[in-house]
Amino acid sequence: MLEYSEHPSNFEKKDTIQGNGKSRFYGMDIISVKQFRRQDLNIIFDVARDMRNIVERDGSLDLLKGKVLANLFYEPSTRTSSSFAAAVQRLGGNIIQINNVTFSSVSKGEELRDTIRTMESYADAIVLRHPEQGSANIAAQVCQKPIINAGDGIGEHPTQALLDMFTIVEELGGLDGLTVTMLGDLRYGRTIHSLAKLLALYDVKLHFVAPDLLRAPSDLVADLVENGMKPCKHVELASVMPDTDVLYVTRVQRERFEDQSAYEEVKESYVVNNDTMNMAKNRMIVMHPLPRVDEISREVDHDPRAAYFRQMEYGMFVRMALLALVFGKV
Ligand code: NCD
């Protein structure tokens, strides 16, 4: 693991232009959901709704004309990488796409810090996905341009959490009073780590359902408790289904296991199928950051409560909103 500190000061570092009409998002690194307050989410969601209207009406706009975004991905990605690319292009900007870093100088031994310095000479902001926890923070320390964390190992995935929150608000009308059940790999799933912390800003009841081996890390639970949220831990899903408003399903993160036999042991812990859905409320949603392996049966795709495909589309609008805010254009 890279040396890591929760580093809210990064947030301030490039965030110095307040007072000249720019929002507090201007020039901001997006490293952790801990940077956000409820009012920030309201701003992002309002802009995301505007983006959706504009895309539906016109397809694109020229807010980021002349701006270049670098997508620097050291781990595989379909949705995060292409939705950032689509977002910047729909805003009139351009993208440098480095999807498989083994083809770049990193395969010659270049250090992350040097690669970041290189990309910042060409681009106006960098979206970084990297296998090591803390990497986005380290990148932000050497980079004068905004760094957006697109997943740092088992650490965080803040933009995914923002789009997850937006999905819940758009689908269910709000967050306060909801019961959210997180299922699957709570240990290694970074989307869970970010989303749980963000939910703690609201009056939400949280259930964690996982086999012992995949339980949420104790530092995450401690953080939630400190922020007034006490997740209830379960091994079985059935008992919590009838009360659940949001079922957030995750894939068991095979690539994070040192011991593949341990992966084999837990990989089929849960399968959400029509029987599961029969236990659920009429008004509830099933979410998944995707990719899915076998944890949601394909028969559930036809259920109107299956929100995971709609969730991807919300993601592009949220990423458009974030880019517009970080570049100081709204
Ligand atoms: C997730 C990730 O990369 O953390 N995917 C995504 O960004 N939508 C979830 C996963 O890989 O399981």
Short mmCIF file of C-alpha atoms and ligand atoms in Angstrom, two decimals:
data_model
loop_
_atom_site.label_atom_id
_atom_site.label_comp_id
_atom_site.label_asym_id
_atom_site.label_seq_id
_atom_site.Cartn_x
_atom_site.Cartn_y
_atom_site.Cartn_z
CA MET A 1 0.00 0.00 0.00
CA LEU A 2 1.19 3.48 -0.74
CA GLU A 3 1.68 5.81 2.17
CA TYR A 4 -1.78 7.23 2.76
CA SER A 5 -3.32 9.93 4.78
CA GLU A 6 -6.81 11.27 4.54
CA HIS A 7 -5.77 14.52 3.07
CA PRO A 8 -8.54 17.09 3.03
CA SER A 9 -5.93 19.77 2.54
CA ASN A 10 -5.57 18.62 -1.06
CA PHE A 11 -9.09 19.71 -1.40
CA GLU A 12 -8.12 23.19 -0.33
CA LYS A 13 -4.81 23.24 -2.20
CA LYS A 14 -6.12 24.13 -5.62
CA ASP A 15 -9.32 25.50 -4.23
CA THR A 16 -7.99 28.98 -3.78
CA ILE A 17 -10.00 30.96 -6.26
CA GLN A 18 -13.08 31.53 -4.15
CA GLY A 19 -14.30 35.05 -3.93
CA ASN A 20 -14.04 35.72 -7.64
CA GLY A 21 -17.37 34.19 -8.47
CA LYS A 22 -16.16 30.60 -8.86
CA SER A 23 -17.71 27.83 -6.79
CA ARG A 24 -15.75 25.90 -4.19
CA PHE A 25 -15.44 23.03 -6.65
CA TYR A 26 -13.21 25.09 -8.93
CA GLY A 27 -9.81 23.44 -9.33
CA MET A 28 -10.67 20.81 -6.72
CA ASP A 29 -9.12 17.35 -6.48
CA ILE A 30 -11.79 14.70 -6.00
CA ILE A 31 -10.08 12.08 -3.84
CA SER A 32 -12.56 11.00 -1.18
CA VAL A 33 -16.25 11.37 -0.43
CA LYS A 34 -15.17 12.85 2.90
CA GLN A 35 -14.74 16.11 1.01
CA PHE A 36 -18.46 16.47 0.46
CA ARG A 37 -21.28 17.87 2.55
CA ARG A 38 -25.00 17.59 1.89
CA GLN A 39 -25.14 21.00 0.26
CA ASP A 40 -22.35 20.00 -2.16
CA LEU A 41 -24.39 17.00 -3.27
CA ASN A 42 -27.41 19.23 -3.86
CA ILE A 43 -25.32 21.46 -6.11
CA ILE A 44 -23.88 18.51 -8.07
CA PHE A 45 -27.31 16.94 -8.51
CA ASP A 46 -28.87 20.22 -9.70
CA VAL A 47 -26.15 20.60 -12.31
CA ALA A 48 -26.49 16.91 -13.28
CA ARG A 49 -30.23 17.47 -13.94
CA ASP A 50 -29.38 20.46 -16.14
CA MET A 51 -26.88 18.29 -17.99
CA ARG A 52 -29.49 15.62 -18.59
CA ASN A 53 -31.91 18.20 -20.02
CA ILE A 54 -29.25 19.63 -22.30
CA VAL A 55 -28.12 16.19 -23.51
CA GLU A 56 -31.71 15.16 -24.17
CA ARG A 57 -32.37 18.35 -26.10
CA ASP A 58 -29.09 19.06 -27.90
CA GLY A 59 -26.74 16.10 -27.33
CA SER A 60 -23.84 18.34 -26.37
CA LEU A 61 -22.69 21.87 -25.48
CA ASP A 62 -19.41 23.75 -25.68
CA LEU A 63 -18.81 24.57 -22.02
CA LEU A 64 -15.38 22.87 -21.97
CA LYS A 65 -14.28 23.87 -25.46
CA GLY A 66 -10.49 23.84 -25.57
CA LYS A 67 -10.12 21.77 -22.39
CA VAL A 68 -8.34 18.42 -22.37
CA LEU A 69 -9.00 15.66 -19.86
CA ALA A 70 -6.59 12.73 -19.38
CA ASN A 71 -8.03 9.34 -18.49
CA LEU A 72 -5.17 7.42 -16.88
CA PHE A 73 -6.30 3.88 -16.07
CA TYR A 74 -3.94 1.33 -14.49
CA GLU A 75 -6.82 -1.11 -13.93
CA PRO A 76 -9.54 -2.31 -16.31
CA SER A 77 -12.59 -0.13 -16.71
CA THR A 78 -15.55 0.06 -19.05
CA ARG A 79 -18.09 2.39 -17.47
CA THR A 80 -15.93 4.82 -15.49
CA SER A 81 -13.48 5.41 -18.29
CA SER A 82 -16.01 5.70 -21.10
CA SER A 83 -18.47 7.79 -19.12
CA PHE A 84 -15.75 10.33 -18.31
CA ALA A 85 -14.78 10.32 -22.00
CA ALA A 86 -18.40 10.78 -23.06
CA ALA A 87 -18.91 13.46 -20.40
CA VAL A 88 -15.98 15.65 -21.48
CA GLN A 89 -16.82 15.22 -25.16
CA ARG A 90 -20.48 16.12 -24.64
CA LEU A 91 -19.21 19.24 -22.89
CA GLY A 92 -17.15 20.15 -25.97
CA GLY A 93 -13.75 19.15 -24.53
CA ASN A 94 -11.25 16.50 -25.58
CA ILE A 95 -9.85 13.36 -24.02
CA ILE A 96 -6.44 11.69 -23.87
CA GLN A 97 -7.30 8.08 -23.20
CA ILE A 98 -4.67 5.83 -21.63
CA ASN A 99 -6.55 2.67 -20.88
CA ASN A 100 -3.89 0.07 -20.60
CA VAL A 101 -0.94 1.62 -18.90
CA THR A 102 1.28 -1.36 -19.64
CA PHE A 103 1.59 0.12 -23.14
CA SER A 104 2.92 3.39 -21.77
CA SER A 105 6.18 4.19 -20.03
CA VAL A 106 4.92 2.64 -16.83
CA SER A 107 5.91 -0.70 -18.32
CA LYS A 108 9.45 0.71 -18.47
CA GLY A 109 9.35 1.39 -14.74
CA GLU A 110 8.15 4.97 -14.68
CA GLU A 111 6.92 6.02 -11.26
CA LEU A 112 3.33 7.18 -10.79
CA ARG A 113 4.51 10.68 -9.80
CA ASP A 114 6.46 11.09 -13.04
CA THR A 115 3.62 9.78 -15.15
CA ILE A 116 1.27 12.26 -13.47
CA ARG A 117 3.73 15.11 -14.14
CA THR A 118 3.82 14.04 -17.78
CA MET A 119 0.06 13.94 -18.18
CA GLU A 120 -0.39 17.29 -16.47
CA SER A 121 1.85 18.89 -19.07
CA TYR A 122 -0.70 17.94 -21.71
CA ALA A 123 -4.05 17.90 -19.95
CA ASP A 124 -6.11 20.26 -17.77
CA ALA A 125 -7.27 17.54 -15.35
CA ILE A 126 -6.49 13.86 -14.78
CA VAL A 127 -8.88 11.01 -14.01
CA LEU A 128 -6.81 8.29 -12.30
CA ARG A 129 -7.58 4.65 -11.56
CA HIS A 130 -4.78 2.76 -9.83
CA PRO A 131 -4.56 -0.54 -7.91
CA GLU A 132 -3.02 0.95 -4.76
CA GLN A 133 -4.97 2.59 -1.97
CA GLY A 134 -3.76 6.14 -1.48
CA SER A 135 -2.48 6.55 -5.05
CA ALA A 136 -4.92 9.34 -5.95
CA ASN A 137 -3.82 11.27 -2.91
CA ILE A 138 -0.16 10.92 -3.86
CA ALA A 139 -0.95 12.00 -7.41
CA ALA A 140 -2.77 15.07 -6.09
CA GLN A 141 0.26 16.07 -4.02
CA VAL A 142 2.51 16.31 -7.08
CA CYS A 143 -0.03 17.60 -9.57
CA GLN A 144 -1.04 21.23 -9.98
CA LYS A 145 -4.07 20.26 -12.04
CA PRO A 146 -7.16 18.57 -10.56
CA ILE A 147 -6.93 14.83 -9.93
CA ILE A 148 -10.16 12.85 -9.96
CA ASN A 149 -9.97 9.50 -8.17
CA ALA A 150 -11.62 6.85 -10.34
CA GLY A 151 -10.79 4.07 -7.87
CA ASP A 152 -7.65 3.60 -5.76
CA GLY A 153 -7.42 -0.12 -5.05
CA ILE A 154 -9.75 -1.09 -2.23
CA GLY A 155 -9.82 2.53 -1.04
CA GLU A 156 -12.46 4.77 -2.57
CA HIS A 157 -14.42 5.44 -5.73
CA PRO A 158 -15.95 8.84 -4.98
CA THR A 159 -17.49 9.62 -8.38
CA GLN A 160 -19.25 6.24 -8.36
CA ALA A 161 -20.70 7.07 -4.94
CA LEU A 162 -21.94 10.42 -6.23
CA LEU A 163 -23.68 8.77 -9.15
CA ASP A 164 -25.08 6.10 -6.83
CA MET A 165 -26.56 8.80 -4.60
CA PHE A 166 -27.98 10.62 -7.63
CA THR A 167 -29.57 7.37 -8.82
CA ILE A 168 -31.28 6.88 -5.46
CA VAL A 169 -32.55 10.47 -5.36
CA GLU A 170 -33.89 10.36 -8.91
CA GLU A 171 -35.48 6.93 -8.52
CA LEU A 172 -36.91 7.21 -5.01
CA GLY A 173 -37.24 10.96 -4.54
CA GLY A 174 -34.75 11.45 -1.68
CA LEU A 175 -32.44 9.80 0.83
CA ASP A 176 -33.69 10.57 4.33
CA GLY A 177 -35.68 7.74 5.89
CA LEU A 178 -34.47 5.03 3.51
CA THR A 179 -33.17 1.56 4.36
CA VAL A 180 -30.14 0.64 2.27
CA THR A 181 -28.86 -2.94 2.15
CA MET A 182 -25.33 -3.52 0.86
CA LEU A 183 -24.66 -7.06 -0.30
CA GLY A 184 -21.58 -9.02 -1.29
CA ASP A 185 -17.95 -7.98 -1.10
CA LEU A 186 -18.00 -5.30 1.57
CA ARG A 187 -14.34 -5.91 2.36
CA TYR A 188 -12.71 -5.14 -0.96
CA GLY A 189 -15.49 -3.24 -2.75
CA ARG A 190 -14.37 0.38 -2.96
CA THR A 191 -17.78 1.50 -4.24
CA ILE A 192 -19.25 0.31 -0.93
CA HIS A 193 -16.57 2.12 1.06
CA SER A 194 -17.36 5.44 -0.60
CA LEU A 195 -21.13 5.05 -0.73
CA ALA A 196 -21.52 4.05 2.92
CA LYS A 197 -19.59 7.14 4.05
CA LEU A 198 -21.68 9.41 1.86
CA LEU A 199 -24.93 7.87 3.10
CA ALA A 200 -23.84 8.74 6.64
CA LEU A 201 -24.62 12.37 5.76
CA TYR A 202 -28.32 11.38 5.69
CA ASP A 203 -30.85 9.74 7.95
CA VAL A 204 -30.39 6.28 6.42
CA LYS A 205 -30.59 2.83 7.99
CA LEU A 206 -27.78 0.64 6.70
CA HIS A 207 -27.65 -3.17 6.53
CA PHE A 208 -24.39 -4.90 5.68
CA VAL A 209 -24.94 -8.44 4.34
CA ALA A 210 -21.76 -10.45 3.71
CA PRO A 211 -20.06 -13.73 4.57
CA ASP A 212 -17.54 -13.42 7.41
CA LEU A 213 -14.62 -13.29 5.02
CA LEU A 214 -16.05 -10.30 3.14
CA ARG A 215 -17.17 -8.16 6.05
CA ALA A 216 -16.75 -4.38 5.89
CA PRO A 217 -13.34 -3.21 7.19
CA SER A 218 -13.36 -2.17 10.83
CA ASP A 219 -12.02 1.30 10.03
CA LEU A 220 -15.00 1.90 7.74
CA VAL A 221 -17.43 0.76 10.43
CA ALA A 222 -15.66 2.96 13.00
CA ASP A 223 -15.90 5.93 10.66
CA LEU A 224 -19.63 5.35 10.15
CA VAL A 225 -20.27 5.01 13.87
CA GLU A 226 -18.35 8.22 14.50
CA ASN A 227 -20.68 9.90 12.04
CA GLY A 228 -23.81 8.64 13.73
CA MET A 229 -24.55 5.61 11.56
CA LYS A 230 -24.55 2.11 13.00
CA PRO A 231 -24.68 -0.51 10.25
CA CYS A 232 -26.45 -3.79 11.16
CA LYS A 233 -24.40 -6.82 10.11
CA HIS A 234 -26.03 -9.94 8.66
CA VAL A 235 -25.00 -13.08 6.84
CA GLU A 236 -28.44 -13.88 5.38
CA LEU A 237 -30.26 -11.54 3.00
CA ALA A 238 -33.84 -12.82 3.39
CA SER A 239 -34.67 -11.21 6.73
CA VAL A 240 -33.79 -7.68 5.56
CA MET A 241 -35.35 -7.82 2.09
CA PRO A 242 -38.90 -6.80 3.12
CA ASP A 243 -37.65 -3.51 4.67
CA THR A 244 -35.10 -2.67 2.01
CA ASP A 245 -35.57 0.42 -0.19
CA VAL A 246 -32.21 0.12 -1.96
CA LEU A 247 -30.46 -3.20 -2.48
CA TYR A 248 -26.87 -2.42 -3.49
CA VAL A 249 -25.27 -5.56 -4.89
CA THR A 250 -21.54 -5.98 -5.51
CA ARG A 251 -19.30 -8.44 -7.27
CA VAL A 252 -16.79 -10.45 -5.24
CA GLN A 253 -13.52 -8.71 -6.16
CA ARG A 254 -11.52 -11.67 -7.38
CA GLU A 255 -8.43 -9.59 -8.24
CA ARG A 256 -8.03 -8.44 -4.62
CA PHE A 257 -7.66 -11.94 -3.14
CA GLU A 258 -4.16 -13.14 -2.36
CA ASP A 259 -5.50 -16.66 -1.86
CA GLN A 260 -7.60 -17.80 -4.82
CA SER A 261 -9.05 -20.71 -2.84
CA ALA A 262 -10.59 -18.18 -0.47
CA TYR A 263 -12.19 -16.50 -3.51
CA GLU A 264 -13.58 -19.85 -4.65
CA GLU A 265 -15.09 -20.33 -1.21
CA VAL A 266 -17.09 -17.08 -1.22
CA LYS A 267 -17.63 -16.29 -4.90
CA GLU A 268 -21.17 -17.69 -4.97
CA SER A 269 -22.31 -16.46 -1.58
CA TYR A 270 -25.39 -14.67 -2.93
CA VAL A 271 -27.54 -14.67 -6.03
CA VAL A 272 -30.34 -12.13 -6.32
CA ASN A 273 -33.13 -13.70 -8.40
CA ASN A 274 -36.91 -13.47 -8.84
CA ASP A 275 -37.45 -15.25 -5.52
CA THR A 276 -35.45 -12.51 -3.80
CA MET A 277 -37.47 -9.86 -5.61
CA ASN A 278 -40.71 -11.48 -4.48
CA MET A 279 -39.71 -10.69 -0.91
CA ALA A 280 -39.10 -7.01 -1.71
CA LYS A 281 -41.30 -3.92 -1.60
CA ASN A 282 -43.05 -2.79 -4.77
CA ARG A 283 -41.28 0.52 -4.54
CA MET A 284 -37.59 -0.26 -4.13
CA ILE A 285 -34.55 -0.46 -6.41
CA VAL A 286 -31.73 -2.88 -7.05
CA MET A 287 -28.39 -1.24 -7.84
CA HIS A 288 -25.00 -2.59 -8.89
CA PRO A 289 -21.90 -0.60 -9.91
CA LEU A 290 -21.24 -3.30 -12.54
CA PRO A 291 -19.58 -5.40 -13.89
CA ARG A 292 -21.78 -8.21 -12.68
CA VAL A 293 -20.59 -11.80 -12.53
CA ASP A 294 -23.39 -14.09 -11.28
CA GLU A 295 -24.63 -12.22 -8.22
CA ILE A 296 -27.74 -10.89 -9.97
CA SER A 297 -29.57 -13.41 -12.07
CA ARG A 298 -30.42 -12.18 -15.58
CA GLU A 299 -34.13 -12.79 -14.97
CA VAL A 300 -34.08 -9.76 -12.62
CA ASP A 301 -33.10 -7.46 -15.54
CA HIS A 302 -36.75 -7.41 -16.66
CA ASP A 303 -38.01 -6.26 -13.26
CA PRO A 304 -38.73 -2.50 -13.30
CA ARG A 305 -37.06 -2.30 -9.89
CA ALA A 306 -33.73 -3.28 -11.48
CA ALA A 307 -32.04 0.12 -11.67
CA TYR A 308 -28.48 -0.92 -12.52
CA PHE A 309 -28.67 -0.09 -16.22
CA ARG A 310 -30.32 3.28 -15.55
CA GLN A 311 -27.60 3.87 -12.91
CA MET A 312 -24.96 3.97 -15.71
CA GLU A 313 -26.78 6.75 -17.52
CA TYR A 314 -27.13 8.82 -14.36
CA GLY A 315 -23.36 8.40 -14.09
CA MET A 316 -22.61 10.33 -17.24
CA PHE A 317 -24.74 13.29 -16.12
CA VAL A 318 -23.04 13.34 -12.71
CA ARG A 319 -19.60 13.23 -14.32
CA MET A 320 -20.57 16.03 -16.70
CA ALA A 321 -21.68 18.06 -13.69
CA LEU A 322 -18.45 17.37 -11.80
CA LEU A 323 -16.26 18.34 -14.73
CA ALA A 324 -18.22 21.53 -15.32
CA LEU A 325 -17.86 22.42 -11.62
CA VAL A 326 -14.17 21.50 -11.33
CA PHE A 327 -13.38 23.56 -14.43
CA GLY A 328 -15.29 26.48 -12.89
CA LYS A 329 -17.81 26.69 -15.73
CA VAL A 330 -21.00 26.56 -13.66
C1 NCD B 1 -16.48 -0.88 -9.84
C2 NCD B 1 -15.02 -0.60 -9.54
O1 NCD B 1 -14.20 -0.50 -10.46
O2 NCD B 1 -14.75 -0.44 -8.37
N1 NCD B 1 -16.85 -0.67 -11.16
C3 NCD B 1 -17.17 0.58 -11.61
O3 NCD B 1 -16.40 1.50 -11.51
N2 NCD B 1 -18.39 0.77 -12.11
C4 NCD B 1 -16.98 -2.14 -9.27
C5 NCD B 1 -16.29 -3.43 -9.60
O4 NCD B 1 -15.28 -3.47 -10.30
O5 NCD B 1 -16.79 -4.45 -9.13
#
